[in-house]
mmCIF file of C-alpha atoms in Angstrom:
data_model
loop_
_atom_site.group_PDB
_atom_site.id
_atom_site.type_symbol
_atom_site.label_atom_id
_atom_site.label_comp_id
_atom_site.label_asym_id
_atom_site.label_seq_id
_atom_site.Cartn_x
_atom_site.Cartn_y
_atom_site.Cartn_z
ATOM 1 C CA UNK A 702 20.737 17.171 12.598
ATOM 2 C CA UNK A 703 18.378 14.552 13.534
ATOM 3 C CA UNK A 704 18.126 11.291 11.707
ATOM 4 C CA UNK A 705 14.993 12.042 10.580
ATOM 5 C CA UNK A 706 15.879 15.222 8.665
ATOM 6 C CA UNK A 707 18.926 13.777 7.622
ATOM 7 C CA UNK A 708 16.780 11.337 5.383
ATOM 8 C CA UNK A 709 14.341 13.977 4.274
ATOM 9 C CA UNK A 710 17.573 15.901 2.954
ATOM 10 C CA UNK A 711 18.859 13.020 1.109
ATOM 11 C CA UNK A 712 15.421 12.061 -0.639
ATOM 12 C CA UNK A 713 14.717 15.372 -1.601
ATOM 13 C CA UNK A 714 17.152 15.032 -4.612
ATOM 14 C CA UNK A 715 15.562 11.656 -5.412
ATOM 15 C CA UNK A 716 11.777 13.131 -4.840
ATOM 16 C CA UNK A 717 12.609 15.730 -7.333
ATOM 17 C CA UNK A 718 13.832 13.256 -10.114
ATOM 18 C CA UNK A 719 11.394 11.139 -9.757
ATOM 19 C CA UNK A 720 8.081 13.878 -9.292
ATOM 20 C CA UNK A 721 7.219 12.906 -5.693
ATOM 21 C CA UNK A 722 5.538 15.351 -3.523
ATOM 22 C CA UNK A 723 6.997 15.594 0.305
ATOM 23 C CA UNK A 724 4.335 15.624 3.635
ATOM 24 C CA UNK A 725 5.771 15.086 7.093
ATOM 25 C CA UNK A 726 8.761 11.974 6.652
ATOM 26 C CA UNK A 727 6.568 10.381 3.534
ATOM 27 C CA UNK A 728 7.426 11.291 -0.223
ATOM 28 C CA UNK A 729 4.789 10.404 -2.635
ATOM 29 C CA UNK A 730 3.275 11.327 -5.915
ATOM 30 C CA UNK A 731 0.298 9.667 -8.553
ATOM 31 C CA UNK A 732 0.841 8.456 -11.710
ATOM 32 C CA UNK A 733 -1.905 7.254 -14.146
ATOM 33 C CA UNK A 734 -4.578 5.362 -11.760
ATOM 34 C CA UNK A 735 -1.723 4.329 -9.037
ATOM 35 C CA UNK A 736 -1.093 6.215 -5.570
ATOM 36 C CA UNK A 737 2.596 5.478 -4.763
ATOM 37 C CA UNK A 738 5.005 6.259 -1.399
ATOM 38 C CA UNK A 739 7.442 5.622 0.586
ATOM 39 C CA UNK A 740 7.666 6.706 4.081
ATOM 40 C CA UNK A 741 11.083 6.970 6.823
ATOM 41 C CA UNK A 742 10.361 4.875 10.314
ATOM 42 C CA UNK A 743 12.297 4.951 13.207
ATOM 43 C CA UNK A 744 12.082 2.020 16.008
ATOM 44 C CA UNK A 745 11.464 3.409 19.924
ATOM 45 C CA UNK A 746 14.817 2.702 20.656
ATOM 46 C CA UNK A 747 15.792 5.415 18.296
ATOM 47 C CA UNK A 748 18.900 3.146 16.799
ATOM 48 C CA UNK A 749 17.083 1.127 14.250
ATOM 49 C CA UNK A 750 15.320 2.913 10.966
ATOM 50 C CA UNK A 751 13.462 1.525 8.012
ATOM 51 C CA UNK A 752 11.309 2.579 4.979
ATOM 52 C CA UNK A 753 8.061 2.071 4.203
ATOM 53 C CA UNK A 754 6.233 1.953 0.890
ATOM 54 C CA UNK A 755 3.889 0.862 -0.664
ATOM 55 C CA UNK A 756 1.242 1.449 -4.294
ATOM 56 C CA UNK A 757 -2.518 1.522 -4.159
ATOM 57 C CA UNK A 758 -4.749 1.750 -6.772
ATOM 58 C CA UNK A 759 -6.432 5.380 -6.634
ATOM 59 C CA UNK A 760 -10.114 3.050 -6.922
ATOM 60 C CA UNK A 761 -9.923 1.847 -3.460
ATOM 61 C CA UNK A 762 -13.063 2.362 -1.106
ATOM 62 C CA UNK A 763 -10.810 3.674 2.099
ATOM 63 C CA UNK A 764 -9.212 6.927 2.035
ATOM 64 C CA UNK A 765 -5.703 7.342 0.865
ATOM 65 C CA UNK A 766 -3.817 10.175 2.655
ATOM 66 C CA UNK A 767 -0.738 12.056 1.723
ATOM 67 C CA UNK A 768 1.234 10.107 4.625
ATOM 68 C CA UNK A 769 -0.529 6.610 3.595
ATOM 69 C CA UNK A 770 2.637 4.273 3.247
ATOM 70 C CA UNK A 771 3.685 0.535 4.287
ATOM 71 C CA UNK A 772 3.046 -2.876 4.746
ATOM 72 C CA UNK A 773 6.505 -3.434 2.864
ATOM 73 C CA UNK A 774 9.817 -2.494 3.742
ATOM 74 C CA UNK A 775 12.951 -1.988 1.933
ATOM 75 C CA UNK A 776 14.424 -5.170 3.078
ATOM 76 C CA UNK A 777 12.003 -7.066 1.215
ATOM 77 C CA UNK A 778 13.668 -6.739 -2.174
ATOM 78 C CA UNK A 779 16.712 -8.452 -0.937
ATOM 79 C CA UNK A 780 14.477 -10.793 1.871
ATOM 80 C CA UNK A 781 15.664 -9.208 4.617
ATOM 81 C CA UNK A 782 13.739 -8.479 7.700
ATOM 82 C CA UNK A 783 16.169 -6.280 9.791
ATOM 83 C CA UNK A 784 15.972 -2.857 10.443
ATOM 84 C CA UNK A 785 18.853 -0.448 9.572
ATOM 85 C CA UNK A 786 20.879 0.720 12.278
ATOM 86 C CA UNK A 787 22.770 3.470 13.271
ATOM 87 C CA UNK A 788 24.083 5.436 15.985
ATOM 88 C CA UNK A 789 21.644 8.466 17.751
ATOM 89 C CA UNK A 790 23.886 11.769 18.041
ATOM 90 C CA UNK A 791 26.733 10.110 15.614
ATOM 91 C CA UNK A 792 26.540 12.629 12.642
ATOM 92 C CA UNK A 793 29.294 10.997 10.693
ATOM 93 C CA UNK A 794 28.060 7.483 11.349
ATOM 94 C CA UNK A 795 23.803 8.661 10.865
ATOM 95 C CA UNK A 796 25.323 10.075 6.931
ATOM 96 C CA UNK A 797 26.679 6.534 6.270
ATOM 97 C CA UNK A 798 23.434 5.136 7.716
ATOM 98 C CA UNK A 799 21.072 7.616 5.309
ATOM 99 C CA UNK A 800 23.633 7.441 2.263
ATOM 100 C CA UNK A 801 22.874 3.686 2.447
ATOM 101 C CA UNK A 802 19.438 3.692 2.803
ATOM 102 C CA UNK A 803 19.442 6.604 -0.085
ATOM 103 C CA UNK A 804 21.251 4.145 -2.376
ATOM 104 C CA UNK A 805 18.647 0.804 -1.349
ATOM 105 C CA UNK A 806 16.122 3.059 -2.892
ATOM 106 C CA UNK A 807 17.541 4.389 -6.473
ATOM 107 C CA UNK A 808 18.425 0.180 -6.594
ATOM 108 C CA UNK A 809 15.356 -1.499 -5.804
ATOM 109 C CA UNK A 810 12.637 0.852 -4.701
ATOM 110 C CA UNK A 811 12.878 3.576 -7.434
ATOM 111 C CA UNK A 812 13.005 1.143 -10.631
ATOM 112 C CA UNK A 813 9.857 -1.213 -8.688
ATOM 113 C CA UNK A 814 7.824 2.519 -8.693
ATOM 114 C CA UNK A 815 8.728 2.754 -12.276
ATOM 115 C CA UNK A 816 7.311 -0.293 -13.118
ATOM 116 C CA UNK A 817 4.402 -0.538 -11.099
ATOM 117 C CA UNK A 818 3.037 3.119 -12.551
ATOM 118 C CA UNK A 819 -0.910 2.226 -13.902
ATOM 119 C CA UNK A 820 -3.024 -0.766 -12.112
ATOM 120 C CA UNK A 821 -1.649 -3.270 -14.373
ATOM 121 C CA UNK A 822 1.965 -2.908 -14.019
ATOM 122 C CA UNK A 823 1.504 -2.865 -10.724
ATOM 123 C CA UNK A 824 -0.470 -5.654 -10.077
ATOM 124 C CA UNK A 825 2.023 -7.612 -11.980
ATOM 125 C CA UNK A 826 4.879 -6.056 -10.278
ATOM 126 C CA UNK A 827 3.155 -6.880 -6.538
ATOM 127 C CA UNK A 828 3.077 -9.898 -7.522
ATOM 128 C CA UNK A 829 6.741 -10.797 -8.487
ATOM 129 C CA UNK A 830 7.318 -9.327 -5.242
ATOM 130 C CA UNK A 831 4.937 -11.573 -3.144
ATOM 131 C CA UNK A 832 6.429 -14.497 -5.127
ATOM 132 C CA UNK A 833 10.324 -13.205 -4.947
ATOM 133 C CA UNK A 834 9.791 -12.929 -0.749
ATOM 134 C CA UNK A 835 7.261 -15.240 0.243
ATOM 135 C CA UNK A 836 7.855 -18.207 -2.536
ATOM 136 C CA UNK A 837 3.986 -18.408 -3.293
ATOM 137 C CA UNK A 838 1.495 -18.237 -5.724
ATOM 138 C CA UNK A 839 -0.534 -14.881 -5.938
ATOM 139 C CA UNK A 840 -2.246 -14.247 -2.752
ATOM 140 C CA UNK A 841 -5.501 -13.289 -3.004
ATOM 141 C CA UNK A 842 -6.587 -11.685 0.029
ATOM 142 C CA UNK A 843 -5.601 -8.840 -0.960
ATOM 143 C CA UNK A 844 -8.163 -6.016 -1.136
ATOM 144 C CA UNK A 845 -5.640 -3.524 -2.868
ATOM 145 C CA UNK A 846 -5.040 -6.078 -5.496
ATOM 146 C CA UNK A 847 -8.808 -6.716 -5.665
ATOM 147 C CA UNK A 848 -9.267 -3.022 -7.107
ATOM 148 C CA UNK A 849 -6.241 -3.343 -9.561
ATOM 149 C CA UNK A 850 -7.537 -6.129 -11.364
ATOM 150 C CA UNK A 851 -10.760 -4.245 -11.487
ATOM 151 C CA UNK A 852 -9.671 -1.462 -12.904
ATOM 152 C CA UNK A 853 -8.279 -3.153 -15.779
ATOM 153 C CA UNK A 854 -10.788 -4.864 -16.378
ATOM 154 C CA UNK A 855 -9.931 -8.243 -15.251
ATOM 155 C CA UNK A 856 -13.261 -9.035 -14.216
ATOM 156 C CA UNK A 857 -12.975 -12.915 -13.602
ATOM 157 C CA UNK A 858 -9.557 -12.481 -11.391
ATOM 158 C CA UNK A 859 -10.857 -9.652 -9.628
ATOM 159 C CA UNK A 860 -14.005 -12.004 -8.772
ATOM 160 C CA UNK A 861 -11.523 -14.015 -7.241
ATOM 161 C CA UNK A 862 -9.901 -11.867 -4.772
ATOM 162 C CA UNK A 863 -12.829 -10.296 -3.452
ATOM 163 C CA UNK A 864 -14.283 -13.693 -2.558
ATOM 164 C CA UNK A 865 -11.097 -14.538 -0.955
ATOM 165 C CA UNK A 866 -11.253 -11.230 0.773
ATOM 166 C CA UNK A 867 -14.678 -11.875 1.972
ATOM 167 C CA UNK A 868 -13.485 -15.184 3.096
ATOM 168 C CA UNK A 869 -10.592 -14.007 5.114
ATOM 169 C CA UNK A 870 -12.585 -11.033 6.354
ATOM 170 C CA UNK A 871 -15.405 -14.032 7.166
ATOM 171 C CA UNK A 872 -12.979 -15.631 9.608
ATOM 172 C CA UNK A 873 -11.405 -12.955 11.703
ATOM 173 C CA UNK A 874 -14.911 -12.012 12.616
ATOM 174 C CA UNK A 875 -15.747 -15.099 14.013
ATOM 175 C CA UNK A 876 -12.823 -15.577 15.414
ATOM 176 C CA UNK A 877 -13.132 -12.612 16.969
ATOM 177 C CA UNK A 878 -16.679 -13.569 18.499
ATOM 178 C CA UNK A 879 -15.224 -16.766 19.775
ATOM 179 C CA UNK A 880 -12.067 -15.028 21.782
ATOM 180 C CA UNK A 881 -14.616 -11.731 22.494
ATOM 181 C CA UNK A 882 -17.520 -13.700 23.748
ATOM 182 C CA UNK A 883 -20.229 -11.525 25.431
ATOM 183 C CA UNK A 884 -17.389 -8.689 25.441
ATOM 184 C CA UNK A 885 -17.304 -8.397 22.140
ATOM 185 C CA UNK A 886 -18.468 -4.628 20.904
ATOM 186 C CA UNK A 887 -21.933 -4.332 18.985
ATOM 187 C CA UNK A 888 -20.379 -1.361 17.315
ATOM 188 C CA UNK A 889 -17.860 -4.154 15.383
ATOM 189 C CA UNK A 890 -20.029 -6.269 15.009
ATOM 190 C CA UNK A 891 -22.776 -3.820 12.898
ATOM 191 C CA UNK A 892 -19.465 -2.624 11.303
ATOM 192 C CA UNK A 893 -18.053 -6.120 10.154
ATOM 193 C CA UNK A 894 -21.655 -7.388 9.228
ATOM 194 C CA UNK A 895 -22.296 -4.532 6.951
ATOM 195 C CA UNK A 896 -18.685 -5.191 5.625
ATOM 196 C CA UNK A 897 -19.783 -8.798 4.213
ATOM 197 C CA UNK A 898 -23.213 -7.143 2.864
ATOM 198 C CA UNK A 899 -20.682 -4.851 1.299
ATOM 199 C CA UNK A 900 -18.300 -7.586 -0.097
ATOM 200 C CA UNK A 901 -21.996 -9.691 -1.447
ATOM 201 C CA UNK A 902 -23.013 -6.490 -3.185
ATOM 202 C CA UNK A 903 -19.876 -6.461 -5.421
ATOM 203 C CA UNK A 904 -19.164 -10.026 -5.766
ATOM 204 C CA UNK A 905 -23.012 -9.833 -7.115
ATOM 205 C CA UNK A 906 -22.362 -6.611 -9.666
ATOM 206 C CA UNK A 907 -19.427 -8.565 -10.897
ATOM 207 C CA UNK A 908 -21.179 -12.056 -11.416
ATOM 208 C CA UNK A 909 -23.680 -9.461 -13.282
ATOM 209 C CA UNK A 910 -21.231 -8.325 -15.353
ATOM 210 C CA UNK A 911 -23.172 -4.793 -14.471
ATOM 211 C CA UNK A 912 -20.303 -2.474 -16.320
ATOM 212 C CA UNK A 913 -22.001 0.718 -15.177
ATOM 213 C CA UNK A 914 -21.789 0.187 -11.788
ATOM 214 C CA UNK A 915 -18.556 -1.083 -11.788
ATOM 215 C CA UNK A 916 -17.252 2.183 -13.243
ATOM 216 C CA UNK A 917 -19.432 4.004 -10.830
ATOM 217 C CA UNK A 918 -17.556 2.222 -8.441
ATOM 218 C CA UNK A 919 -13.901 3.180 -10.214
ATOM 219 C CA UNK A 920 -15.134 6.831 -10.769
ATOM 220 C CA UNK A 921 -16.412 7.600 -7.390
ATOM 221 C CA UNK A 922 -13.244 6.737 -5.476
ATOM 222 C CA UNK A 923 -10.519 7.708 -7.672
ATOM 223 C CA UNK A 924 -12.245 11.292 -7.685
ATOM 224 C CA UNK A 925 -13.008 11.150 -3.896
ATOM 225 C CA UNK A 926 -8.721 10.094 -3.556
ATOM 226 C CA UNK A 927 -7.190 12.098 -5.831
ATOM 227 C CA UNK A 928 -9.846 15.090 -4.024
ATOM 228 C CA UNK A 929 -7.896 13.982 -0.757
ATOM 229 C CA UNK A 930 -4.388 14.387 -2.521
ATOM 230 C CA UNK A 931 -4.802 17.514 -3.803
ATOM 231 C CA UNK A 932 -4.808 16.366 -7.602
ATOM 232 C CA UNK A 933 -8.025 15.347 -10.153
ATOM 233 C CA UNK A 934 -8.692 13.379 -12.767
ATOM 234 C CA UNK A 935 -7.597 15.958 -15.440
ATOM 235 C CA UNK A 936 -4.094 16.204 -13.369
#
């Protein structure tokens, strides 16, 4: 049995307690106004394996897919940035390797779902993360974070992160231009200019305080995601 289906066997029992659906090597499920997974990874050497996960609020603008996992990985709740390992065609040794990984997730991953399971636990819970692994203050570049304090209502910290996300979005473009030079694609850069009009259109409604539009906003793509995941609003 490969690796791979070794994992899916073990998180079957935990999907099942927990009311996550399974696609491909991703297990994931929605609760309240969150999208939540976690998703097995294996390295191209085929001897290293890690996990995936991640929450996003169901308001987002991109589309969230069954399979939609990452950026964090297990070894984050313990700062660790290694991989697990474990020996290809080594059945005995691959069940030690997947028993261990099955345990990492009822410790830390299973009980950080359960407390991240509406926008506002899970903007707080994102955070304690950030600060637990990266020893800063709330980083707000975050787009997904953006749409959780939106949804709650948070109007003023929300305001916040998307100018920082405008910002940050601001200076990869030129930077791009500068590296890119006459090379640089007119297709990106229509795509990345209408991104900022996008970003000043919603740093504008919320300076507005225009309440209508921003639950036009919430409406539109938490039906359009929960559409994709096979689940609605009355779910």
């Amino acid at each position: 049995m490969s690796m791979e289906n070794l994992y899916r066997k073990k998180c079957k029992e935990i999907a099942k307690a927990y009311n996550f659906k399974t696609y491909k090597n991703a297990f994931y499920r929605v609760t309240n106004d969150v999208f939540q997974s976690f998703n097995f990874h294996k390295s191209v050497s085929g001897s290293e394996c890690t996990v995936e996960f991640s929450v996003h609020p169901l308001c987002v603008e991109y589309d969230i897919k069954k399979d939609t996992a990452g950026p964090c990985q297990l070894g984050i709740f313990e700062q660790q940035t290694e991989w697990f390992k474990f020996q290809p065609n080594n059945k005995e040794n691959m069940e030690l390797c997947t028993d261990y990984i099955k345990s990492y997730i009822l410790k830390f991953l299973i009980p950080f779902f359960e407390g991240a399971k509406n926008c506002q636990e899970a903007y707080r819970s994102i955070c304690d993360l950030e600060l637990n692994y990266y020893k800063k203050d709330v980083e707000y570049f975050l787009y997904d974070k953006f749409c959780m304090a939106l949804k709650t209502g948070n109007y003023d910290v929300a305001l916040a992160h998307i100018f920082n996300v405008k910002k940050r979005s601001a200076f990869a473009f030129e930077q791009n231009k500068k590296s890119y030079g006459d090379n640089i694609s007119p297709d990106y850069i229509a795509k990345m200019e209408k991104k900022q009009l996008k970003y000043d259109s919603i740093i504008l409604m919320l300076q507005r305080n225009e309440t209508e539009k921003i639950q036009d906003f919430i409406y539109i793509n938490e039906t359009r995601n929960l559409n994709n995941l096979g689940y609605s609003l009355y779910d």
